[in-house]
Coordinates of C-alpha atoms in Angstrom, one line a residue:
Chain A
M1 CA 86.9 47.6 128.7
I2 CA 88.7 44.3 127.8
D3 CA 85.5 42.6 126.9
S4 CA 84.5 45.3 124.5
M5 CA 88.0 45.2 123.0
R6 CA 87.8 41.5 122.7
R7 CA 84.6 41.9 120.9
L8 CA 86.2 44.1 118.4
L9 CA 89.2 41.9 118.1
L10 CA 87.4 38.7 117.6
T11 CA 85.0 40.2 115.1
H12 CA 87.9 41.7 113.4
A13 CA 86.5 44.9 112.0
P14 CA 88.9 47.0 110.0
A15 CA 90.7 49.8 111.6
A16 CA 88.8 52.7 110.1
A17 CA 85.8 50.8 111.2
A18 CA 85.8 49.0 114.4
W19 CA 88.4 51.1 116.0
S20 CA 87.3 54.4 115.1
A21 CA 84.8 54.2 117.9
F22 CA 87.8 53.7 120.1
A23 CA 90.6 55.4 118.4
G24 CA 90.3 56.9 115.0
P25 CA 93.1 58.4 113.1
I26 CA 94.0 61.7 114.6
A27 CA 94.1 64.7 112.4
T28 CA 95.1 68.2 112.7
H29 CA 93.8 71.6 112.2
S30 CA 94.7 75.1 112.5
A31 CA 96.0 78.0 110.7
E32 CA 98.9 77.5 108.4
A33 CA 102.1 78.7 109.9
G34 CA 102.9 82.2 108.6
A35 CA 99.9 82.3 106.4
G36 CA 97.9 84.2 108.9
A37 CA 94.7 84.0 107.1
G38 CA 93.3 81.2 109.1
A39 CA 94.7 82.3 112.3
G40 CA 92.1 83.3 114.8
A41 CA 89.4 82.2 112.5
G42 CA 89.4 79.0 114.1
A43 CA 85.9 79.3 115.3
G44 CA 84.8 75.8 116.3
A45 CA 87.6 74.2 114.4
G46 CA 90.4 75.0 116.5
A47 CA 92.2 76.9 113.8
G48 CA 95.0 79.2 114.5
A49 CA 96.4 77.9 117.7
G50 CA 100.0 77.0 117.6
V51 CA 100.5 74.9 114.6
S52 CA 103.5 75.0 112.4
A53 CA 103.8 73.2 109.1
A54 CA 106.8 73.1 106.8
D55 CA 106.4 72.4 103.2
D56 CA 107.3 68.8 103.7
G57 CA 107.7 67.8 107.3
F58 CA 106.1 67.0 110.6
I59 CA 103.4 69.2 112.1
T60 CA 103.6 70.2 115.7
F61 CA 100.9 71.6 118.0
A62 CA 101.1 74.1 120.9
N63 CA 99.2 71.8 123.2
K64 CA 97.3 68.5 123.4
N65 CA 94.0 70.3 123.1
E66 CA 94.9 71.7 119.8
K67 CA 96.2 68.3 118.6
F68 CA 93.0 66.6 119.8
K69 CA 90.8 69.1 117.9
A70 CA 92.9 68.4 114.8
L71 CA 92.4 64.7 115.3
F72 CA 88.6 65.0 116.0
R73 CA 88.1 67.3 113.0
L74 CA 89.7 64.8 110.7
E75 CA 88.2 61.8 112.1
R76 CA 84.7 63.0 113.1
D77 CA 83.3 66.6 113.2
L78 CA 83.9 69.4 115.6
R79 CA 80.3 70.4 115.7
D80 CA 78.3 69.6 118.8
E81 CA 76.5 66.8 117.2
G82 CA 77.4 64.9 114.1
I83 CA 77.8 61.7 112.1
T84 CA 80.8 60.2 110.3
L85 CA 80.3 57.5 107.7
S86 CA 83.3 55.8 106.0
T87 CA 83.3 53.3 103.2
Y88 CA 86.2 51.0 102.5
Q89 CA 87.4 47.7 100.9
F90 CA 89.9 45.5 102.7
I91 CA 91.6 42.2 102.1
T92 CA 92.4 39.7 104.9
Y93 CA 95.4 37.5 105.0
A94 CA 96.2 34.6 107.1
L95 CA 99.8 34.2 108.6
V96 CA 100.5 30.8 110.0
H97 CA 103.7 30.6 112.0
G98 CA 106.4 29.1 109.7
R99 CA 104.3 29.1 106.6
R100 CA 104.0 31.5 103.7
P101 CA 101.2 34.0 104.3
Q102 CA 98.1 33.7 102.1
P103 CA 95.2 36.1 101.1
I104 CA 91.9 34.9 102.2
V105 CA 88.9 37.2 101.2
R106 CA 88.1 40.7 100.3
W107 CA 85.5 42.7 102.2
E108 CA 83.5 45.8 101.5
G109 CA 82.3 47.7 104.5
M110 CA 81.3 50.8 106.3
E111 CA 81.5 52.3 109.7
F112 CA 78.7 54.6 110.8
S113 CA 79.5 56.7 113.9
Y114 CA 77.3 59.2 115.7
F115 CA 78.5 61.5 118.4
R116 CA 77.6 64.4 120.7
R117 CA 79.7 66.8 122.6
I118 CA 79.3 66.4 126.3
S119 CA 81.9 68.8 127.7
E120 CA 84.1 71.5 126.1
L121 CA 86.5 69.0 124.5
T122 CA 84.8 65.6 125.0
W123 CA 82.5 63.8 122.7
R124 CA 80.5 60.7 123.3
I125 CA 80.7 58.4 120.3
H126 CA 78.7 55.3 119.3
A127 CA 79.1 53.4 116.1
H128 CA 78.2 50.3 114.1
N129 CA 79.9 48.5 111.4
L130 CA 78.8 46.3 108.5
S131 CA 81.0 44.5 106.0
Y132 CA 80.2 42.0 103.3
P133 CA 82.7 39.3 102.0
R134 CA 83.6 39.6 98.3
D135 CA 85.5 37.1 96.1
L136 CA 89.2 37.8 95.9
Q137 CA 89.4 37.5 92.1
T138 CA 86.1 38.7 90.8
G139 CA 85.1 41.1 93.5
E140 CA 81.6 39.5 93.5
F141 CA 79.8 39.2 96.9
T142 CA 80.4 35.7 98.3
S143 CA 79.5 33.5 101.2
R144 CA 82.2 30.8 100.7
V145 CA 85.9 31.1 100.8
R146 CA 88.7 28.6 100.7
N147 CA 91.1 28.4 103.7
P148 CA 94.4 27.5 101.9
F149 CA 96.1 26.3 105.1
T150 CA 93.4 23.6 105.8
D151 CA 92.3 23.2 102.2
S152 CA 88.7 23.4 103.2
M153 CA 85.8 25.6 102.0
L154 CA 84.4 27.9 104.7
D155 CA 81.1 29.5 105.1
I156 CA 81.5 33.2 105.8
E157 CA 78.9 35.6 107.0
P158 CA 78.6 39.3 106.8
M159 CA 80.3 41.1 109.6
K160 CA 78.0 43.2 111.8
L161 CA 79.3 45.0 114.7
L162 CA 76.3 46.2 116.6
D163 CA 77.2 46.0 120.2
D164 CA 79.6 48.8 120.5
P165 CA 79.4 50.1 124.1
G166 CA 80.4 53.5 123.0
V167 CA 83.4 55.6 123.9
L168 CA 84.3 59.1 125.2
H169 CA 86.9 60.9 123.2
G170 CA 88.9 63.9 124.4
P171 CA 92.3 65.4 124.7
E172 CA 93.4 62.6 127.2
G173 CA 92.5 59.8 124.8
Y174 CA 89.6 57.2 124.6
L175 CA 87.5 55.9 127.4
P176 CA 85.2 53.1 126.6
L177 CA 81.7 53.5 128.1
D178 CA 81.9 50.2 129.9
A179 CA 85.2 51.2 131.7
K180 CA 85.1 50.4 135.4
T181 CA 87.9 52.8 136.1
V182 CA 89.1 56.0 134.5
N183 CA 92.0 55.0 132.4
W184 CA 92.2 57.1 129.3
L185 CA 93.9 55.2 126.3
D186 CA 96.5 57.1 124.4
T187 CA 97.7 56.2 121.0
Y188 CA 100.5 57.1 118.6
H189 CA 99.6 59.9 116.3
V190 CA 101.7 62.0 113.9
L191 CA 100.6 64.6 111.3
R192 CA 102.9 65.6 108.4
T193 CA 102.8 67.7 105.4
E194 CA 103.5 66.2 101.9
G195 CA 103.3 69.2 99.6
P196 CA 99.6 69.8 98.8
L197 CA 98.5 67.0 101.2
I198 CA 98.3 66.5 104.9
K199 CA 98.8 63.0 106.2
S200 CA 97.6 61.7 109.7
E201 CA 99.4 58.5 110.9
H202 CA 97.8 56.7 113.7
I203 CA 98.8 53.5 115.4
R204 CA 96.5 51.9 117.9
P205 CA 98.2 49.1 119.9
T206 CA 96.5 47.4 122.7
P207 CA 98.0 47.9 126.2
D208 CA 100.0 45.0 127.6
G209 CA 97.8 42.5 129.2
W210 CA 95.0 42.8 126.8
P211 CA 94.1 40.2 124.2
T212 CA 97.2 39.6 122.3
M213 CA 98.1 40.1 118.6
F214 CA 96.2 43.2 117.9
I215 CA 97.4 46.4 116.4
E216 CA 96.1 48.8 113.9
S217 CA 97.9 51.4 111.9
S218 CA 96.2 53.9 109.5
C219 CA 97.2 56.8 107.3
S220 CA 94.5 59.2 106.3
T221 CA 95.0 61.9 103.9
V222 CA 93.4 65.3 103.4
S223 CA 94.1 68.2 101.3
R224 CA 96.2 71.0 102.7
K225 CA 93.6 73.5 101.5
D226 CA 90.8 71.9 103.4
F227 CA 93.1 71.4 106.4
F228 CA 93.8 75.0 106.8
D229 CA 90.3 76.3 106.1
P230 CA 88.8 76.8 109.5
S231 CA 85.2 76.7 108.1
V232 CA 85.6 73.0 107.5
T233 CA 84.6 71.2 110.7
A234 CA 84.8 67.7 109.3
L235 CA 87.7 66.9 106.9
P236 CA 87.0 64.8 103.8
Y237 CA 89.7 62.1 103.8
Q238 CA 91.1 59.2 101.9
T239 CA 92.4 56.5 104.2
S240 CA 94.4 53.3 104.2
G241 CA 95.6 51.1 106.9
F242 CA 96.4 47.7 108.3
Y243 CA 95.5 45.7 111.3
V244 CA 96.6 42.5 113.0
F245 CA 94.1 40.3 114.8
P246 CA 93.7 36.8 116.0
F247 CA 92.2 34.1 113.7
P248 CA 88.5 34.5 113.6
A249 CA 86.3 31.4 114.4
W250 CA 85.1 31.0 110.9
M251 CA 88.6 30.3 109.7
K252 CA 88.6 27.1 111.8
M253 CA 92.4 27.3 112.5
G254 CA 92.2 25.4 115.7
D255 CA 95.4 25.8 117.8
Q256 CA 97.7 26.7 114.9
P257 CA 99.9 29.6 115.9
G258 CA 99.6 32.7 113.8
H259 CA 97.2 35.6 113.2
M260 CA 95.4 37.6 110.5
I261 CA 96.3 40.8 108.8
G262 CA 93.7 43.1 107.1
A263 CA 94.6 45.9 104.7
W264 CA 92.1 48.5 103.7
S265 CA 91.6 51.5 101.4
G266 CA 88.7 53.8 101.8
R267 CA 87.3 57.3 102.3
R268 CA 84.7 59.4 104.2
A269 CA 81.4 59.1 102.7
V270 CA 80.9 62.9 102.9
N271 CA 77.3 62.9 101.9
G272 CA 76.1 60.2 104.2
P273 CA 74.5 56.9 103.2
R274 CA 73.7 58.2 99.7
D275 CA 77.5 58.4 99.1
L276 CA 78.0 54.7 99.8
P277 CA 78.9 52.6 96.7
R278 CA 75.6 51.6 94.9
T279 CA 75.8 47.8 95.2
F280 CA 76.8 47.9 98.8
R281 CA 74.1 50.5 99.7
E282 CA 71.5 48.5 97.9
R283 CA 72.3 45.4 99.7
V284 CA 72.3 47.1 103.1
A285 CA 69.0 48.6 102.2
R286 CA 67.6 45.3 101.4
E287 CA 68.9 43.3 104.3
N288 CA 69.4 45.8 107.1
P289 CA 67.9 49.1 106.3
E290 CA 68.1 50.2 109.9
L291 CA 71.9 50.3 109.6
L292 CA 71.8 53.1 107.1
E293 CA 70.6 55.4 109.9
P294 CA 72.5 56.7 112.9
R295 CA 71.3 54.9 116.1
W296 CA 70.8 58.0 118.2
R297 CA 69.0 56.0 121.0
E298 CA 72.4 54.6 122.0
L299 CA 73.3 58.0 123.3
D300 CA 70.3 58.1 125.6
R301 CA 71.7 55.5 127.9
P302 CA 73.0 57.2 131.1
L303 CA 76.7 57.3 131.7
S304 CA 78.0 55.4 134.7
A305 CA 79.2 57.3 137.8
V306 CA 82.7 56.5 136.8
L307 CA 82.4 58.1 133.5
Q308 CA 80.4 61.1 134.8
Q309 CA 83.2 61.7 137.2
A310 CA 85.8 61.4 134.3
V311 CA 83.9 64.0 132.3
A312 CA 83.5 66.3 135.3
S313 CA 87.2 66.2 136.2
Chain B
M1 CA 98.7 68.5 85.7
N2 CA 100.9 67.1 88.4
R3 CA 100.3 65.7 91.8
R4 CA 100.8 69.0 93.6
D5 CA 97.9 70.5 91.6
L6 CA 95.6 67.6 90.9
L7 CA 95.3 65.6 94.1
P8 CA 94.2 68.3 96.4
A9 CA 91.6 69.2 93.9
I10 CA 90.3 65.7 93.8
M11 CA 90.4 65.4 97.5
A12 CA 88.2 68.5 97.6
G13 CA 85.8 67.1 94.9
V14 CA 86.5 69.9 92.5
A15 CA 88.8 68.2 90.0
T16 CA 88.2 68.9 86.4
G17 CA 85.3 66.7 85.2
G18 CA 85.1 65.1 88.6
A19 CA 82.2 64.7 90.9
G20 CA 82.2 65.8 94.5
I21 CA 83.6 62.9 96.4
A22 CA 84.8 64.9 99.4
M23 CA 83.2 68.2 99.8
P24 CA 83.5 69.6 103.3
S25 CA 80.8 68.1 105.4
N26 CA 79.5 71.4 106.5
A27 CA 78.8 72.5 102.9
P28 CA 75.1 72.5 102.0
A29 CA 74.1 69.1 100.9
S30 CA 72.1 70.5 98.1
A31 CA 75.2 72.1 96.6
R32 CA 76.9 68.7 96.2
R33 CA 76.4 66.5 93.2
V34 CA 76.6 63.0 94.8
R35 CA 78.1 60.2 92.8
S36 CA 79.0 57.0 94.4
L37 CA 80.9 54.9 92.0
S38 CA 82.8 51.7 93.1
Q39 CA 83.3 49.3 90.4
F40 CA 85.7 46.5 89.6
L41 CA 87.3 46.7 86.2
A42 CA 86.7 43.6 84.2
L43 CA 89.7 43.5 82.0
D44 CA 91.3 40.7 80.0
P45 CA 94.6 39.6 81.4
I46 CA 96.7 41.5 79.0
E47 CA 94.9 44.8 79.5
N48 CA 94.8 44.2 83.3
F49 CA 98.6 43.8 83.2
R50 CA 99.0 46.9 81.0
Q51 CA 96.8 49.2 83.2
A52 CA 98.4 47.9 86.3
M53 CA 101.8 48.5 84.8
R54 CA 100.7 52.0 83.8
L55 CA 99.5 52.7 87.3
Q56 CA 102.5 51.2 89.1
R57 CA 105.2 52.2 86.8
S58 CA 104.6 53.5 83.2
L59 CA 103.9 52.2 79.7
E60 CA 107.0 53.7 78.2
D61 CA 109.4 51.2 76.7
A62 CA 112.1 52.4 79.0
D63 CA 111.6 54.4 82.0
D64 CA 112.8 55.2 85.5
I65 CA 110.3 55.1 88.3
L66 CA 110.8 56.8 91.7
H67 CA 108.6 56.1 94.6
W68 CA 109.0 58.0 97.9
Y69 CA 107.4 57.0 101.2
H70 CA 107.3 57.0 104.9
F71 CA 106.8 53.7 106.7
I72 CA 106.6 52.5 110.3
M73 CA 107.9 49.1 111.5
V74 CA 106.0 47.1 114.0
A75 CA 107.4 44.2 115.9
V76 CA 104.9 41.2 116.0
P77 CA 106.1 38.7 118.6
L78 CA 104.1 35.5 118.6
N79 CA 101.3 35.5 121.1
A80 CA 102.2 39.0 122.5
T81 CA 101.2 42.6 121.8
P82 CA 102.6 44.0 118.7
K83 CA 104.6 47.2 119.2
P84 CA 105.8 50.1 116.9
V85 CA 109.6 50.2 116.6
V86 CA 110.8 52.9 114.2
R87 CA 109.8 55.2 111.3
W88 CA 111.6 55.3 108.0
E89 CA 111.7 57.6 105.1
G90 CA 112.8 56.1 101.8
I91 CA 112.7 55.7 98.1
E92 CA 112.5 52.9 95.7
F93 CA 114.2 53.9 92.5
S94 CA 113.7 51.4 89.7
R95 CA 114.0 51.2 85.9
H96 CA 112.4 49.0 83.3
Q97 CA 112.9 48.1 79.7
K98 CA 110.5 46.5 77.3
I99 CA 111.9 43.2 76.1
G100 CA 108.9 41.8 74.2
D101 CA 105.2 42.2 73.8
N102 CA 103.8 43.2 77.2
R103 CA 107.0 41.9 78.8
Y104 CA 109.3 44.1 80.8
R105 CA 112.7 43.6 82.6
M106 CA 113.1 45.7 85.7
H107 CA 115.9 46.5 88.2
G108 CA 115.8 48.8 91.1
H109 CA 117.2 49.7 94.5
N110 CA 115.8 51.1 97.7
L111 CA 117.3 53.5 100.3
S112 CA 115.7 54.4 103.6
F113 CA 116.7 56.3 106.7
P114 CA 115.4 55.6 110.1
R115 CA 113.5 58.3 112.0
D116 CA 112.3 58.7 115.5
L117 CA 108.7 57.5 116.0
K118 CA 107.7 60.6 117.9
S119 CA 109.8 63.5 116.7
G120 CA 110.4 62.3 113.2
A121 CA 114.1 63.3 113.5
F122 CA 116.8 61.1 111.9
V123 CA 118.0 58.5 114.4
A124 CA 120.8 55.9 114.5
E125 CA 119.5 53.8 117.3
V126 CA 116.1 52.8 118.7
R127 CA 114.7 50.9 121.7
N128 CA 113.6 47.4 120.8
P129 CA 110.1 47.5 122.5
V130 CA 110.1 43.7 122.8
T131 CA 113.5 43.1 124.4
G132 CA 113.9 46.6 126.0
K133 CA 117.4 46.9 124.6
V134 CA 118.6 50.0 122.7
V135 CA 119.8 48.7 119.3
A136 CA 121.7 50.5 116.4
V137 CA 119.6 51.0 113.3
P138 CA 121.6 51.5 110.1
P139 CA 120.1 53.1 106.9
M140 CA 118.7 50.5 104.6
A141 CA 120.4 50.5 101.2
L142 CA 119.0 47.6 99.2
T143 CA 121.2 47.3 96.1
Q144 CA 121.3 43.6 95.5
D145 CA 118.1 43.1 93.7
P146 CA 118.7 40.5 91.0
G147 CA 116.0 42.1 88.8
L148 CA 112.8 40.6 87.4
V149 CA 110.7 40.1 84.3
R150 CA 107.1 41.0 84.5
S151 CA 104.4 40.0 82.0
P152 CA 100.6 39.1 82.0
Y153 CA 101.7 35.6 83.1
G154 CA 103.4 36.9 86.3
V155 CA 106.8 37.5 87.6
I156 CA 110.2 35.8 86.9
T157 CA 112.9 36.8 89.5
L158 CA 116.2 36.8 87.7
D159 CA 118.2 34.9 90.3
K160 CA 116.2 31.9 89.0
P161 CA 115.4 33.0 85.4
S162 CA 114.5 29.6 84.1
L163 CA 111.6 29.1 86.5
P164 CA 108.1 29.8 85.1
P165 CA 106.5 33.1 86.1
R166 CA 104.7 33.2 89.4
P167 CA 101.2 34.6 89.0
D168 CA 100.6 37.7 91.0
Y169 CA 97.4 39.5 92.1
K170 CA 96.3 42.7 90.7
V171 CA 92.8 43.9 90.8
L172 CA 91.7 47.3 89.4
R173 CA 88.8 49.2 90.5
R174 CA 87.4 52.6 90.0
E175 CA 86.3 54.6 93.1
N176 CA 84.7 57.9 92.2
D177 CA 87.6 60.1 91.0
F178 CA 90.3 57.5 91.6
V179 CA 91.3 54.3 89.9
K180 CA 93.0 51.9 92.2
V181 CA 95.1 48.8 91.8
D182 CA 95.1 46.3 94.7
G183 CA 98.2 44.3 94.4
I184 CA 99.6 41.3 96.4
R185 CA 103.3 40.5 95.7
V186 CA 104.0 36.8 95.6
P187 CA 107.6 36.2 96.7
P188 CA 109.8 33.5 95.1
D189 CA 110.4 30.3 97.0
T190 CA 113.9 31.3 97.7
W191 CA 112.7 34.2 100.0
P192 CA 112.1 33.8 103.7
V193 CA 108.8 32.1 104.3
T194 CA 107.6 34.9 106.4
F195 CA 107.1 37.4 103.6
L196 CA 104.1 39.1 102.3
E197 CA 103.6 42.4 100.5
M198 CA 100.4 44.1 99.6
G199 CA 99.5 47.6 98.5
T200 CA 97.0 49.9 96.8
E201 CA 98.0 52.5 94.3
A202 CA 95.5 55.2 93.3
A203 CA 95.6 57.6 90.3
P204 CA 93.2 60.3 89.3
A205 CA 90.5 58.8 87.1
A206 CA 90.6 61.8 84.7
L207 CA 94.2 61.0 83.9
F208 CA 93.7 57.2 83.9
D209 CA 90.9 57.7 81.3
D210 CA 93.3 59.6 79.0
P211 CA 95.1 57.0 77.0
S212 CA 97.8 59.3 76.0
Q213 CA 99.1 59.3 79.6
N214 CA 101.7 56.6 79.8
W215 CA 102.8 57.7 83.2
L216 CA 100.3 58.3 86.0
P217 CA 100.8 60.1 89.3
T218 CA 99.8 57.8 92.1
E219 CA 99.4 57.8 95.8
V220 CA 100.7 54.5 97.2
S221 CA 100.0 52.7 100.4
G222 CA 100.8 49.2 101.5
A223 CA 102.3 46.9 104.0
Y224 CA 104.7 44.1 104.2
V225 CA 105.5 41.2 106.6
F226 CA 109.1 40.1 106.9
P227 CA 111.4 38.2 109.4
W228 CA 113.2 39.9 112.2
P229 CA 116.0 42.1 110.9
A230 CA 119.4 41.4 112.4
W231 CA 119.5 44.8 114.0
M232 CA 116.5 44.0 116.1
Q233 CA 118.6 41.3 117.9
M234 CA 115.6 39.0 118.4
G235 CA 117.5 35.8 118.3
D236 CA 115.3 32.7 117.9
A237 CA 112.2 34.5 119.3
P238 CA 109.2 33.5 117.2
G239 CA 107.4 36.3 115.4
H240 CA 108.0 38.7 112.6
M241 CA 108.0 42.4 111.7
F242 CA 105.2 44.3 109.9
A243 CA 105.6 47.7 108.2
A244 CA 103.0 50.0 106.6
W245 CA 103.9 52.7 104.2
S246 CA 102.3 55.7 102.6
G247 CA 103.8 57.7 99.8
C248 CA 103.7 58.6 96.1
K249 CA 105.2 58.3 92.7
L250 CA 107.5 61.2 91.8
R251 CA 108.8 62.4 88.5
S252 CA 112.4 62.8 89.6
V253 CA 114.8 63.2 92.5
D254 CA 114.3 66.9 92.3
E255 CA 110.8 66.4 93.8
L256 CA 112.2 64.6 96.9
P257 CA 111.8 66.4 100.3
E258 CA 114.8 68.5 100.9
E259 CA 116.1 66.9 104.1
F260 CA 115.9 63.4 102.6
R261 CA 117.5 64.4 99.3
R262 CA 120.3 66.3 101.1
R263 CA 121.2 63.3 103.3
A264 CA 120.9 60.8 100.4
A265 CA 123.2 63.0 98.2
R266 CA 125.7 63.2 101.0
D267 CA 125.7 59.5 102.1
F268 CA 124.6 57.5 99.0
P269 CA 124.9 59.8 96.0
E270 CA 125.0 56.9 93.6
L271 CA 121.5 55.8 94.7
L272 CA 120.0 59.2 93.4
R273 CA 121.3 58.4 90.0
V274 CA 119.9 56.2 87.3
D275 CA 122.1 53.4 86.4
R276 CA 120.9 51.3 83.5
R277 CA 124.0 49.1 83.2
A278 CA 122.1 46.1 84.7
F279 CA 120.2 45.8 81.4
E280 CA 123.5 45.0 79.7
R281 CA 123.8 41.7 81.6
A282 CA 122.5 38.9 79.5
V283 CA 120.0 36.6 81.1
P284 CA 120.7 33.1 80.0
D285 CA 117.9 30.5 80.1
L286 CA 115.2 33.1 80.7
H287 CA 111.8 31.3 80.8
P288 CA 109.7 32.3 77.8
G289 CA 106.7 32.9 79.9

């Protein structure tokens, strides 16, 4: 579990990206309080069960199952099998202890996840991520950036996260597929109404004792109309967020104390790869066309005995 | 069309003139018109400034701009696991006045109330997750802003008006039915060294493309890095705070959520009012940039 986390931390995928396999932004779903229309219509979408939503305020759930269904519906899809593709841009910053923080590079990326229900409320998820560096000022693809703290030019490669071990996601939280013990990871998640919008705030810290200086905070927005429409099994969202992570190797920061921050803004690519931004999609199709497809074979690997027990219990 | 009407429609991909960026995923694919536009706007520095100003504030010669948001503060101790501390709900209420071609003077204040991380209820104390101590958290009323002047050359903070403008970072891009500005705020040298602010503001492209709209509704998100506040009682511990917000631009205080507005009206009524007297103060030695 720690190894898989470290891989994510050190390769510094953005929240919506790297983490979503482990802990995507929770969302909600159900019938609108008092509206009645959606109540009981929750077929497959968990609608109707014990949600109350003021005009502006916090949304509460009758139980953790309903809350989880809301999350999974926003972050993934409540169908038995599905894919979620997100597209985003993010800027990474370096924070060196005692010195003024500086922006380093912009990225454009995607996270492609594919998942299958394996019990009543647990899905198995696998994912891959790909991001290309872009110039801070012009937005053009780039392969060189300046580190303002060392005043050196750095070679920078596309970020490809292809070794995701996968994760189980259910009402108890997240359980990476390489876990040696059953220790579901819980996260902070709050849903609230802002007039016509529903916002899902999700903070994903690492537990004490894990590689330090990592946290991720996201806020995903969906329309209230979609949110309370039980026929929508996967909510279209806009998302923004931030994450803190250690200096990556390519920054060549040596032993300097400090860390990085990444700030992203993006959305669900509702129509799949053809919904990715054109220049990004064309580059992926040219360099790694296989990454524009879900890697379903990842789900063929058998679960360990520990995980089988976790699912069965 | 206001935010209440327009943004949900855009989110659902059915905005007037817009393409479907966000149809429910279980809708038949053939029913969707896919457009995947992501484009940096190549604008000259003056137009870049004007459009950023229009997104972030307005192009009126004089205006009052109200932003409302929630944000969550996270403690980031050096070489330790960051931990969430407290939620806030707040406003930034600012005003500007044009003082030259593409040059605006601005003043503003902020007011935020702490809320419990889990329940969202107003609170007056929280547990510092780094030290384990329960600490009192007062409301944040930031009223000492010296003001600033903003132009295509950058920003002049009015506590040091004779210094040249500091360039700031604003990149505009179009993403399907939204136009976004990514901004990085460069603090003056007089500010604590551990400070950084960055954000993204997004407006419906249909309104952005209408030049008659001087004021645009925006959704805002961002984050900032800042030193330990006194109430955290962190002493000399190395590290800093980090906060991430999500909110929107509103037309008036009448649009604020009822609970926040009631408390602000009770505890800080003057901060719900527009006070333009700051503009009456002369600014000697203002840098011409």
